Coordinates of N, CA and C in Angstrom, one line a residue:
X1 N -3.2 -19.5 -11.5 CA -2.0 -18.8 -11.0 C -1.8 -19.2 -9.6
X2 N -0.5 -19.6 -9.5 CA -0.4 -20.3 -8.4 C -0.1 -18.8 -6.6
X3 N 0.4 -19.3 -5.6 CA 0.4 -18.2 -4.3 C 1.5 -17.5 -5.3
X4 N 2.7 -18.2 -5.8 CA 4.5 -17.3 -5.6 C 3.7 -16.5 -7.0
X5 N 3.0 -16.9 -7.8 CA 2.6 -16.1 -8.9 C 1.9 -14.9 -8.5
X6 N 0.8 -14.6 -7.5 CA 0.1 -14.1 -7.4 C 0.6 -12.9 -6.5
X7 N 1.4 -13.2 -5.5 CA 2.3 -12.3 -4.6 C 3.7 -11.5 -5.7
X8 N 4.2 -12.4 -6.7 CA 4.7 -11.5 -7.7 C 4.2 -10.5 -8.4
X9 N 3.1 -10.9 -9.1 CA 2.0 -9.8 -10.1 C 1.6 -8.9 -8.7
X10 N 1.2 -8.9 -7.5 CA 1.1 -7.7 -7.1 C 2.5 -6.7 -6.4
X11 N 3.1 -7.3 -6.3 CA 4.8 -6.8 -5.9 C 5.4 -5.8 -7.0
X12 N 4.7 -6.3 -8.9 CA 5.4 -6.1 -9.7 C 4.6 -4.8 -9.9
X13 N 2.9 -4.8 -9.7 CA 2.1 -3.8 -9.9 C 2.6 -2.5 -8.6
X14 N 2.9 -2.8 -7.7 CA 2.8 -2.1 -6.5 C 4.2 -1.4 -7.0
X15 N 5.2 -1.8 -8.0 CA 6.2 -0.9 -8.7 C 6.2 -0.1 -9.6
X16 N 5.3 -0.7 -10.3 CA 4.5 0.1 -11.1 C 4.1 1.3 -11.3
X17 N 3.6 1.1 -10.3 CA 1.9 2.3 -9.4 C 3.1 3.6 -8.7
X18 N 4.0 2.6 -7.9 CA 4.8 3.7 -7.1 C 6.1 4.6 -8.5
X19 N 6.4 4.0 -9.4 CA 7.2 4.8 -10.1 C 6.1 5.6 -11.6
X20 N 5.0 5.2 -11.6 CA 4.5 5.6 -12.7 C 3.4 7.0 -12.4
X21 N 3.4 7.0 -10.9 CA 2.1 8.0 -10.0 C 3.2 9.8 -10.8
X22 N 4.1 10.1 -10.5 CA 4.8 10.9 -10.9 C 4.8 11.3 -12.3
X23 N 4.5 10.3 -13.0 CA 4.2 10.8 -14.5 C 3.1 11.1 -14.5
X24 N 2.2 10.5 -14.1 CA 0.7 10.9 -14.4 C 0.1 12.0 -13.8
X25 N 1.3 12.8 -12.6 CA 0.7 14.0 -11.9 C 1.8 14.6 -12.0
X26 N 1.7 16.0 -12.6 CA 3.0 17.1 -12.2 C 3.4 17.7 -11.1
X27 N 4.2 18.2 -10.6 CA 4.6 19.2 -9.7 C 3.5 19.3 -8.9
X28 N 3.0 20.5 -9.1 CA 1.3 20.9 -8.4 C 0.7 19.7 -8.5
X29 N 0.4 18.8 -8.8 CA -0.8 18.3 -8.9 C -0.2 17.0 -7.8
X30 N 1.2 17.0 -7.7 CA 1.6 15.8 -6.6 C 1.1 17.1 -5.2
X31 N 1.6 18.1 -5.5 CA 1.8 18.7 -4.1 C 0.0 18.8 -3.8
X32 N -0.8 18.9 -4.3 CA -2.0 18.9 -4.1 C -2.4 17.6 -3.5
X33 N -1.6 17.0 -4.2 CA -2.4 15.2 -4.2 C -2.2 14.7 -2.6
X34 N -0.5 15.4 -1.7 CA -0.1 15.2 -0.8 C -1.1 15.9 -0.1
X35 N -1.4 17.3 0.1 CA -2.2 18.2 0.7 C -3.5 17.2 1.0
X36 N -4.1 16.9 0.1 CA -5.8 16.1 -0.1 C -5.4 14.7 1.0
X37 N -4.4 14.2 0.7 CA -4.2 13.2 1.5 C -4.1 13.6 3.2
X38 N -3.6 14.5 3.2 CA -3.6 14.5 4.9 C -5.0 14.9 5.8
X39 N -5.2 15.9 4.5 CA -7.1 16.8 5.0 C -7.8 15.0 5.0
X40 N -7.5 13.9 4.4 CA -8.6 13.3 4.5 C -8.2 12.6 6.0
X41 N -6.6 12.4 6.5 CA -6.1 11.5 7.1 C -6.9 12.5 8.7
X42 N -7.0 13.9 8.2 CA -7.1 14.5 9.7 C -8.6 14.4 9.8
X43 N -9.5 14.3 8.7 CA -10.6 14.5 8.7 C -11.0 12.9 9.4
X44 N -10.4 12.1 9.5 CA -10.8 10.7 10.2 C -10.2 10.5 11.4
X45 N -8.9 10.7 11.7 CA -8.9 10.1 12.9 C -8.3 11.5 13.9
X46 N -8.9 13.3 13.4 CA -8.5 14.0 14.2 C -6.8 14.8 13.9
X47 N -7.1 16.1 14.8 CA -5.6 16.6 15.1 C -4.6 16.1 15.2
X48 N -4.8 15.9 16.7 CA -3.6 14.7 17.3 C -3.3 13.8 16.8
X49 N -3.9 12.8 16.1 CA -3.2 11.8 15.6 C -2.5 12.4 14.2
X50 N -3.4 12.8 13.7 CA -2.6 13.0 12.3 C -1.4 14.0 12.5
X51 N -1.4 14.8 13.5 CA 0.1 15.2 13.9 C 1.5 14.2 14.3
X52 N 0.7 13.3 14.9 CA 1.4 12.2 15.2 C 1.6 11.3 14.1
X53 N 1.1 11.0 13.2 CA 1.2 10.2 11.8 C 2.1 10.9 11.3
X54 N 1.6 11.7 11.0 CA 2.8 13.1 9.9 C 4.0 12.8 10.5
X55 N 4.3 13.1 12.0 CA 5.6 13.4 12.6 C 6.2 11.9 12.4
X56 N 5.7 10.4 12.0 CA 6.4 9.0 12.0 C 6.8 9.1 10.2
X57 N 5.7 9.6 9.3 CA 5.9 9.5 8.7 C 7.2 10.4 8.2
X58 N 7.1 11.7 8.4 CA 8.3 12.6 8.5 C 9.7 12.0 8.3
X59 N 9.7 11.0 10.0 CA 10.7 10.2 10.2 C 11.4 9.7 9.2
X60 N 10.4 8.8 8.6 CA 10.8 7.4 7.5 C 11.3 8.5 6.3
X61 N 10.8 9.6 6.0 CA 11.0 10.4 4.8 C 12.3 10.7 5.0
X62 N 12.8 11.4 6.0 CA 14.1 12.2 5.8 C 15.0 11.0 6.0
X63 N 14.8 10.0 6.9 CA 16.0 9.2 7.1 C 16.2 8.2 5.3
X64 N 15.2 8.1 4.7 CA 15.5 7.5 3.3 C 15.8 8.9 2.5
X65 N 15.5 9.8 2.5 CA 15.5 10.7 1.6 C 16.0 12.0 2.1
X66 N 17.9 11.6 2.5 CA 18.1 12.8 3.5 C 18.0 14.2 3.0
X67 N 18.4 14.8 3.1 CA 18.5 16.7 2.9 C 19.2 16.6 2.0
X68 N 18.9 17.4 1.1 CA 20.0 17.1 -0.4 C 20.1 16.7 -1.0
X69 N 19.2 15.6 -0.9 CA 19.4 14.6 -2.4 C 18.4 14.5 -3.3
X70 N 17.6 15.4 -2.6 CA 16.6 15.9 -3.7 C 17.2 17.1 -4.8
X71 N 17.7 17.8 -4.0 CA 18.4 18.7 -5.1 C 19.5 18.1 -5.9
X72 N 20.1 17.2 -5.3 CA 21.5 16.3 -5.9 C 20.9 15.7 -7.2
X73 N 19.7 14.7 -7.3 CA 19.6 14.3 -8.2 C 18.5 15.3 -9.0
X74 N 18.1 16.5 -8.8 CA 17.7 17.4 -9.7 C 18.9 17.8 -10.9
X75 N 18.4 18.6 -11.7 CA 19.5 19.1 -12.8 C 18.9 20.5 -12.4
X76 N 19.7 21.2 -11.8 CA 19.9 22.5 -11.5 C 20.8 23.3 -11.9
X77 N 20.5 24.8 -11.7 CA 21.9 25.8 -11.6 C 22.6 25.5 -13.0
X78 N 24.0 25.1 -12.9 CA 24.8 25.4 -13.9 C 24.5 24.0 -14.3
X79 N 24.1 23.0 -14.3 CA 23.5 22.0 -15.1 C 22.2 22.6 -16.2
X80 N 21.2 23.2 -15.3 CA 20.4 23.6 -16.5 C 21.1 24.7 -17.2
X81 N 22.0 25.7 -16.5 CA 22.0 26.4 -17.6 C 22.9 25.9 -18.9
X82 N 23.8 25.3 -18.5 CA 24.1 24.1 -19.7 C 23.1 23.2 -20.4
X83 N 22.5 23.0 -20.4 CA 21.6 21.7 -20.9 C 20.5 23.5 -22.1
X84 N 20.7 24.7 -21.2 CA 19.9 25.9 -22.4 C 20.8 25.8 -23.6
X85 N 22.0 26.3 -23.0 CA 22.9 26.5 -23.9 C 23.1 25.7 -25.1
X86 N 23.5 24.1 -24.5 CA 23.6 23.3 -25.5 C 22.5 22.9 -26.4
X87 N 21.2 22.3 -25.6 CA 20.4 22.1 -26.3 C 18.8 22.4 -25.8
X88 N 19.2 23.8 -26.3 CA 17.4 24.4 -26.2 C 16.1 23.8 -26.9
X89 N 15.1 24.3 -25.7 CA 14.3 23.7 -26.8 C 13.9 22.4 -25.9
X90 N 14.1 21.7 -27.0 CA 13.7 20.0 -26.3 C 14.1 19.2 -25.2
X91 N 16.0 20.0 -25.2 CA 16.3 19.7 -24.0 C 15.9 20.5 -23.0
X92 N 15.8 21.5 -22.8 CA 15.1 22.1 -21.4 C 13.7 21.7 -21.1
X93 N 13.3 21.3 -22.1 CA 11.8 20.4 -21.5 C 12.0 19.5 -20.8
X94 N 13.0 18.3 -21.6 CA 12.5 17.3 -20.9 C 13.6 17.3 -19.5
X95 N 14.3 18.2 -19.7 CA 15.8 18.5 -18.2 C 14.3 18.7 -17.4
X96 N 13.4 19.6 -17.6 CA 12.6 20.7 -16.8 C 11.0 18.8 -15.8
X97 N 10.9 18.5 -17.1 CA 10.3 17.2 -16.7 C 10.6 16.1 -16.3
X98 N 12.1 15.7 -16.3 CA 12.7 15.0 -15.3 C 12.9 15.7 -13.9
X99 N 12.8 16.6 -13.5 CA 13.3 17.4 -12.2 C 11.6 17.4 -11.5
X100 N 10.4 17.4 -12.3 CA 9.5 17.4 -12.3 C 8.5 15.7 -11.3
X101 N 9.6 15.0 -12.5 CA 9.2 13.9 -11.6 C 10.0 13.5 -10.8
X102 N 11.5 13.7 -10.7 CA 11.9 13.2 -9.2 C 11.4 13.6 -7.9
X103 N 10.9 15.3 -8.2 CA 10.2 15.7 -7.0 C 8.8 15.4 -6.8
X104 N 8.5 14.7 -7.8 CA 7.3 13.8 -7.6 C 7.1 12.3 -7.3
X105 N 8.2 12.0 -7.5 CA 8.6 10.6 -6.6 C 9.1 10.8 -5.1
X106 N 9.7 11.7 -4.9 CA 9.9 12.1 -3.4 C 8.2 12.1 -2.8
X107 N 8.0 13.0 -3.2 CA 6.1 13.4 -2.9 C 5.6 12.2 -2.4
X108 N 5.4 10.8 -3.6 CA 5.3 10.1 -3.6 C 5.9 9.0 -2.5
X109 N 6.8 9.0 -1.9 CA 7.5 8.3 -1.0 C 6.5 9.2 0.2
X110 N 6.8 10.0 0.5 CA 6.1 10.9 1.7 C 5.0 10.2 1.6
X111 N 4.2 10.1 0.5 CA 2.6 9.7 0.6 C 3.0 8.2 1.1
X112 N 3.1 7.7 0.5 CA 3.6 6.2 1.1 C 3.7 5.7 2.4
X113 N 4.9 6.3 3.1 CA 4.6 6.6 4.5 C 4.0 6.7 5.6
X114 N 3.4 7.9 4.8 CA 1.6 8.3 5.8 C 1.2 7.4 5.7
X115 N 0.8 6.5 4.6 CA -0.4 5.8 4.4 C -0.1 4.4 5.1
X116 N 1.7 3.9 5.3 CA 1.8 2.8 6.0 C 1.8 2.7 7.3
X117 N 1.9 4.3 8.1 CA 1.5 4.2 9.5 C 0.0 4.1 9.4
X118 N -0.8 4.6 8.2 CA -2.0 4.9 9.0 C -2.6 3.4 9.1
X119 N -2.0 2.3 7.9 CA -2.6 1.1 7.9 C -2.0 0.0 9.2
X120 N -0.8 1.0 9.5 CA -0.5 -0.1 10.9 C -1.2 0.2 12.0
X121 N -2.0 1.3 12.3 CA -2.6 1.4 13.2 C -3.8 0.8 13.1
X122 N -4.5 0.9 11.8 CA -6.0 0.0 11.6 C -5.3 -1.6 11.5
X123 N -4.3 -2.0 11.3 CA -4.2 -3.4 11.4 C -4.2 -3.6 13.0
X124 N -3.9 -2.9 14.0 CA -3.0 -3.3 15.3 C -4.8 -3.5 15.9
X125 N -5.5 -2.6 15.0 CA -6.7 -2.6 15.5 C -8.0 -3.6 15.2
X126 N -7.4 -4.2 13.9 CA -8.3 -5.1 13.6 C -7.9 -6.8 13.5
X127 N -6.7 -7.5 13.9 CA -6.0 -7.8 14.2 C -6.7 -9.1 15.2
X128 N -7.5 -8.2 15.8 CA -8.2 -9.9 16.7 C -9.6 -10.1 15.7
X129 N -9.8 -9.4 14.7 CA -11.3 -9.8 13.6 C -10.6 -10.7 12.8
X130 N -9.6 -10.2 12.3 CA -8.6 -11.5 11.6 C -8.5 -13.0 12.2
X131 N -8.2 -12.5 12.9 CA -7.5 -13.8 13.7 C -9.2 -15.1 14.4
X132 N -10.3 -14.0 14.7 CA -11.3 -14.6 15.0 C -11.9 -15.3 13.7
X133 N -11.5 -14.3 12.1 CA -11.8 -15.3 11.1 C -11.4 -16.6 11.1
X134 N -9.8 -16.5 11.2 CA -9.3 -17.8 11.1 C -9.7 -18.9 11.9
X135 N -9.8 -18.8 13.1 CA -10.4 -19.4 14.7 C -11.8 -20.0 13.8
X136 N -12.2 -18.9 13.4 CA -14.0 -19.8 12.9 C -13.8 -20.9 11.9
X137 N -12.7 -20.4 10.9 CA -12.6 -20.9 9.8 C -11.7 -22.6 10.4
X138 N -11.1 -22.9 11.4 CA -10.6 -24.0 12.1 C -11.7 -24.7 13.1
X139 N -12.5 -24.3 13.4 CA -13.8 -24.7 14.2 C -14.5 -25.6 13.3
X140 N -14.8 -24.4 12.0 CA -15.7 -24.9 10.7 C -15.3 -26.4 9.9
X141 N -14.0 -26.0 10.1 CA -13.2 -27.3 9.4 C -13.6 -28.9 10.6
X142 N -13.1 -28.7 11.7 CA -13.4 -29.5 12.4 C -14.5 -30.0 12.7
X143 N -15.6 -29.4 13.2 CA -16.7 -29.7 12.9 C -17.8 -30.7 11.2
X144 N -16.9 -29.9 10.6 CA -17.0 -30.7 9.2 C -16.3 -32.4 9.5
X145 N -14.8 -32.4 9.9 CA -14.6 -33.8 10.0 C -15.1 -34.8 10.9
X146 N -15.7 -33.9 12.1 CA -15.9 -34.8 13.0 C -17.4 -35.0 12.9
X147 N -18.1 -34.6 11.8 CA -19.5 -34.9 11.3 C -19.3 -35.5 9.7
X148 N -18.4 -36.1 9.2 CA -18.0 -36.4 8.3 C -18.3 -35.7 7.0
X149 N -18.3 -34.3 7.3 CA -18.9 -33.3 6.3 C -17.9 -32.9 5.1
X150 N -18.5 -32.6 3.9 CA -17.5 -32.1 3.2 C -16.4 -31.3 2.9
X151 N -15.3 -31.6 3.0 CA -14.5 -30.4 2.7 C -14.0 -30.4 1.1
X152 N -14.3 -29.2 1.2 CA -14.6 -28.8 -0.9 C -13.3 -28.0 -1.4
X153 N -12.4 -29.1 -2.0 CA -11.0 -28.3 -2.1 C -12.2 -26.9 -3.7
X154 N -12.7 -26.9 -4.3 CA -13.1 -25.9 -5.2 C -13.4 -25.3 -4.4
X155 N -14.2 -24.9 -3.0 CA -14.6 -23.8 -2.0 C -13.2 -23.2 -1.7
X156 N -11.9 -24.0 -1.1 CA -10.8 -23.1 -1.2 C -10.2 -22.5 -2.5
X157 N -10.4 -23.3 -3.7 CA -9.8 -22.7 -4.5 C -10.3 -21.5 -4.5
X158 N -11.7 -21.4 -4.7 CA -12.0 -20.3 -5.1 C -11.9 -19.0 -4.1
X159 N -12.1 -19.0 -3.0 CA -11.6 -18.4 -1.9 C -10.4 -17.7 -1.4
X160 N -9.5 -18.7 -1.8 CA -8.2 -18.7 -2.3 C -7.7 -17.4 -3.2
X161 N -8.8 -17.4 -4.0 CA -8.7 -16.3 -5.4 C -9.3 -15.0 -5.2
X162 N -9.8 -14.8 -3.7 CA -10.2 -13.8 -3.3 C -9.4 -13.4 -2.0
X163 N -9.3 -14.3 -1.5 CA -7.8 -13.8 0.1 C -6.7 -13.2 -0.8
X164 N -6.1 -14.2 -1.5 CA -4.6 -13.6 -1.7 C -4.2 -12.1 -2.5
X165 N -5.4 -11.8 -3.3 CA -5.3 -10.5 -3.7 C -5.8 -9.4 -2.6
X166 N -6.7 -9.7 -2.2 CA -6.8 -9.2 -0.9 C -6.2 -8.7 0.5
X167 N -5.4 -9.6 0.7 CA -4.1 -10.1 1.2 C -3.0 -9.0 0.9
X168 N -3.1 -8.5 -0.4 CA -1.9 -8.1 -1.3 C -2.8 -6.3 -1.4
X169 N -3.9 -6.2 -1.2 CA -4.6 -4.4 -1.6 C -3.5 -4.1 -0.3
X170 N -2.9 -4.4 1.0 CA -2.7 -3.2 1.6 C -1.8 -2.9 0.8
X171 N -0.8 -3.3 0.0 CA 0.6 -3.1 -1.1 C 0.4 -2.2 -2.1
X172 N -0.7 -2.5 -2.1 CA -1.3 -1.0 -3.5 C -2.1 -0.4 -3.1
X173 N -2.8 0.0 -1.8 CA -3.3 1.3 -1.1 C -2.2 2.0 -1.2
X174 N -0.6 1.8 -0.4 CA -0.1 2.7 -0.3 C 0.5 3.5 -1.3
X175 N 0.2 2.8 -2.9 CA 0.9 4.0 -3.7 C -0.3 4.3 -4.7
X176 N -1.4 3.4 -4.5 CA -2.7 4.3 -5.0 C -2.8 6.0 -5.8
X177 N -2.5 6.3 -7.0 CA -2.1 7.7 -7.4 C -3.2 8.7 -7.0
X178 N -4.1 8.3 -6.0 CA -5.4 9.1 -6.0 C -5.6 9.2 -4.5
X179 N -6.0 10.6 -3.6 CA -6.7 10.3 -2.3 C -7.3 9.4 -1.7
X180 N -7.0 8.5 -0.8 CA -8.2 8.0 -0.7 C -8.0 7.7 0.7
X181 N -9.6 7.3 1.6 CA -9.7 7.8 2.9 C -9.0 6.5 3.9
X182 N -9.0 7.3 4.6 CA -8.4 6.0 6.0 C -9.2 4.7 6.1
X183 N -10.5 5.2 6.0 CA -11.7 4.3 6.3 C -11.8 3.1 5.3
X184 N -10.6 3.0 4.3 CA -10.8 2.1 3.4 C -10.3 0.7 4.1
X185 N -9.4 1.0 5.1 CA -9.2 0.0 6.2 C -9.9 -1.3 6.5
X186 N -10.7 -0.4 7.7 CA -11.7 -1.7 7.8 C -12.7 -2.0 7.0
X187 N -13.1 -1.3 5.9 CA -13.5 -1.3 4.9 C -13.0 -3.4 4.1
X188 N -11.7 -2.9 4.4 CA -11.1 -4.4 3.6 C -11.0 -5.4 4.6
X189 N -11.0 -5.0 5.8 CA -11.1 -6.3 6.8 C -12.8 -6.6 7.1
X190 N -13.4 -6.0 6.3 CA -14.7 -6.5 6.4 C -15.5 -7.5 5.1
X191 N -14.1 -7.1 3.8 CA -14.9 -7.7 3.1 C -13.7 -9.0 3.0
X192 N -13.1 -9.1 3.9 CA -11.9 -10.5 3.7 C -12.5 -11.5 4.5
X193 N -12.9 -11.0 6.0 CA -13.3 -12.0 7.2 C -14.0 -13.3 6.5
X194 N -15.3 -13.2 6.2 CA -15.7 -14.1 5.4 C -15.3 -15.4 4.2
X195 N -14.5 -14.6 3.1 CA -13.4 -15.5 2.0 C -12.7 -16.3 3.2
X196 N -12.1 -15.6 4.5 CA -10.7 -16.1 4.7 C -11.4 -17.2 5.8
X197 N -12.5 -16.9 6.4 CA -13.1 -18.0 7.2 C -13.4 -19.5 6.6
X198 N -13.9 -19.5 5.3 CA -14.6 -20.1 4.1 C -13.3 -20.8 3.3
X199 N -12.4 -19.7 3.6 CA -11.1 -21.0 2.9 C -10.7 -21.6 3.9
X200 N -10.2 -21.2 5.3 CA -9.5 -22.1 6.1 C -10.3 -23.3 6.6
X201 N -11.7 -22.9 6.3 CA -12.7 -24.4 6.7 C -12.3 -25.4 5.4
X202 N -12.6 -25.3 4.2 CA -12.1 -26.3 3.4 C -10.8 -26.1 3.1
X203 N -9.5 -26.0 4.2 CA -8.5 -26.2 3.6 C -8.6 -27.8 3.7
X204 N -7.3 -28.5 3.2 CA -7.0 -29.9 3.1 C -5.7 -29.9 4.4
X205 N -5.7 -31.4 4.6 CA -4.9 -31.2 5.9 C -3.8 -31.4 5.5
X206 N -2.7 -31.5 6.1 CA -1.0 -31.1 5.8 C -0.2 -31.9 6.8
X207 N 0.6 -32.6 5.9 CA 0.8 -34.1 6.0 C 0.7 -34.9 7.0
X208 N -1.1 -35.3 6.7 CA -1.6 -36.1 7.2 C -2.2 -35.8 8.6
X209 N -2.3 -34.6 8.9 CA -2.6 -34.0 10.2 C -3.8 -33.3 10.4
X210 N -5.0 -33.5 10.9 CA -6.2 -32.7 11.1 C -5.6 -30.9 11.3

């Protein structure tokens, strides 16, 4: 599977995950799911910030998702009571379970949010460990040529096959259907440093240029 393949299949999952999280939780069980997420966001980096997270993510929520269009694309009021009238029964179920999951895809959006400030703040943070991988991983390479050492295009392949999905988890942390803690952050900049150092030492050079 080539890079454009690989950044597609996670693009396509990360659509997935964000429209399919609402079926798999109801009503309560999103509004819970949102609750758990913040207790864990305050339980890591504090009051203040997570006041300050909430209030960016706030932001991004109401300016995409203004006032009222949650109820707009609900079926309410004289819509449901039409939808009794005409067709009870199966239609008020699934009327009652579509309204169910829009307001679970809103939820969902809100979670999203939180979770992409919180990953911008651990990226702004870890951001010179990245970059010191790559630095090693350009040292490593050079030192290989200028000792006429091998460079192993199967070490990048394989490498390769561990960055770019890796690369691609912060895209599906954010719609993740389940809690999960801040700390998963550096968590993943610890298990990338290494792959990403390891591939840029056996990359191959590009046209014709050390």
């Amino acid at each position: 599977m080539n890079t454009k393949s690989h950044v597609g299949f996670w693009i396509a999952a990360f659509l997935v995950l964000f429209l399919t999280t609402p079926i798999m939780r109801n009503g309560p069980s999103m509004e819970a799911f949102v609750v758990r997420e913040v207790e864990l966001t305050r339980a890591t980096f504090g009051e203040r910030t997570t006041n300050w997270l909430q209030k960016r993510a706030s932001v991004v929520f109401s300016f995409y998702t203004p006032s009222g269009s949650l109820s707009d694309a609900q079926i309410q009021g004289e819509g449901m009571r039409r939808t009794e009238r005409i067709v009870p029964g199966p239609g008020t179920s699934m009327t009652k379970a579509y309204n169910s999951y829009v307001q679970g895809l809103v939820l969902n959006f809100f979670v999203l949010s939180l979770r992409f400030f919180i990953f911008l703040i651990w990226f702004l943070i870890l951001v010179p460990v990245l970059l010191a991988a790559v630095i090693d991983g350009f040292v490593r390479r050079a030192i290989k040529r200028a000792e006429f050492g091998a460079i192993r295009p199967a070490a990048f392949s394989l490498t390769s096959l561990i960055v770019i999905p890796m690369a691609m988890a912060p895209l599906i942390y954010l719609v993740l259907p389940m809690p999960v803690s801040p700390l998963i952050s550096p968590l993943w900049a610890l298990l990338m440093v290494m792959p990403l150092s390891t591939m840029v030492a056996n990359s191959q050079p590009i046209f014709g240029r050390n």
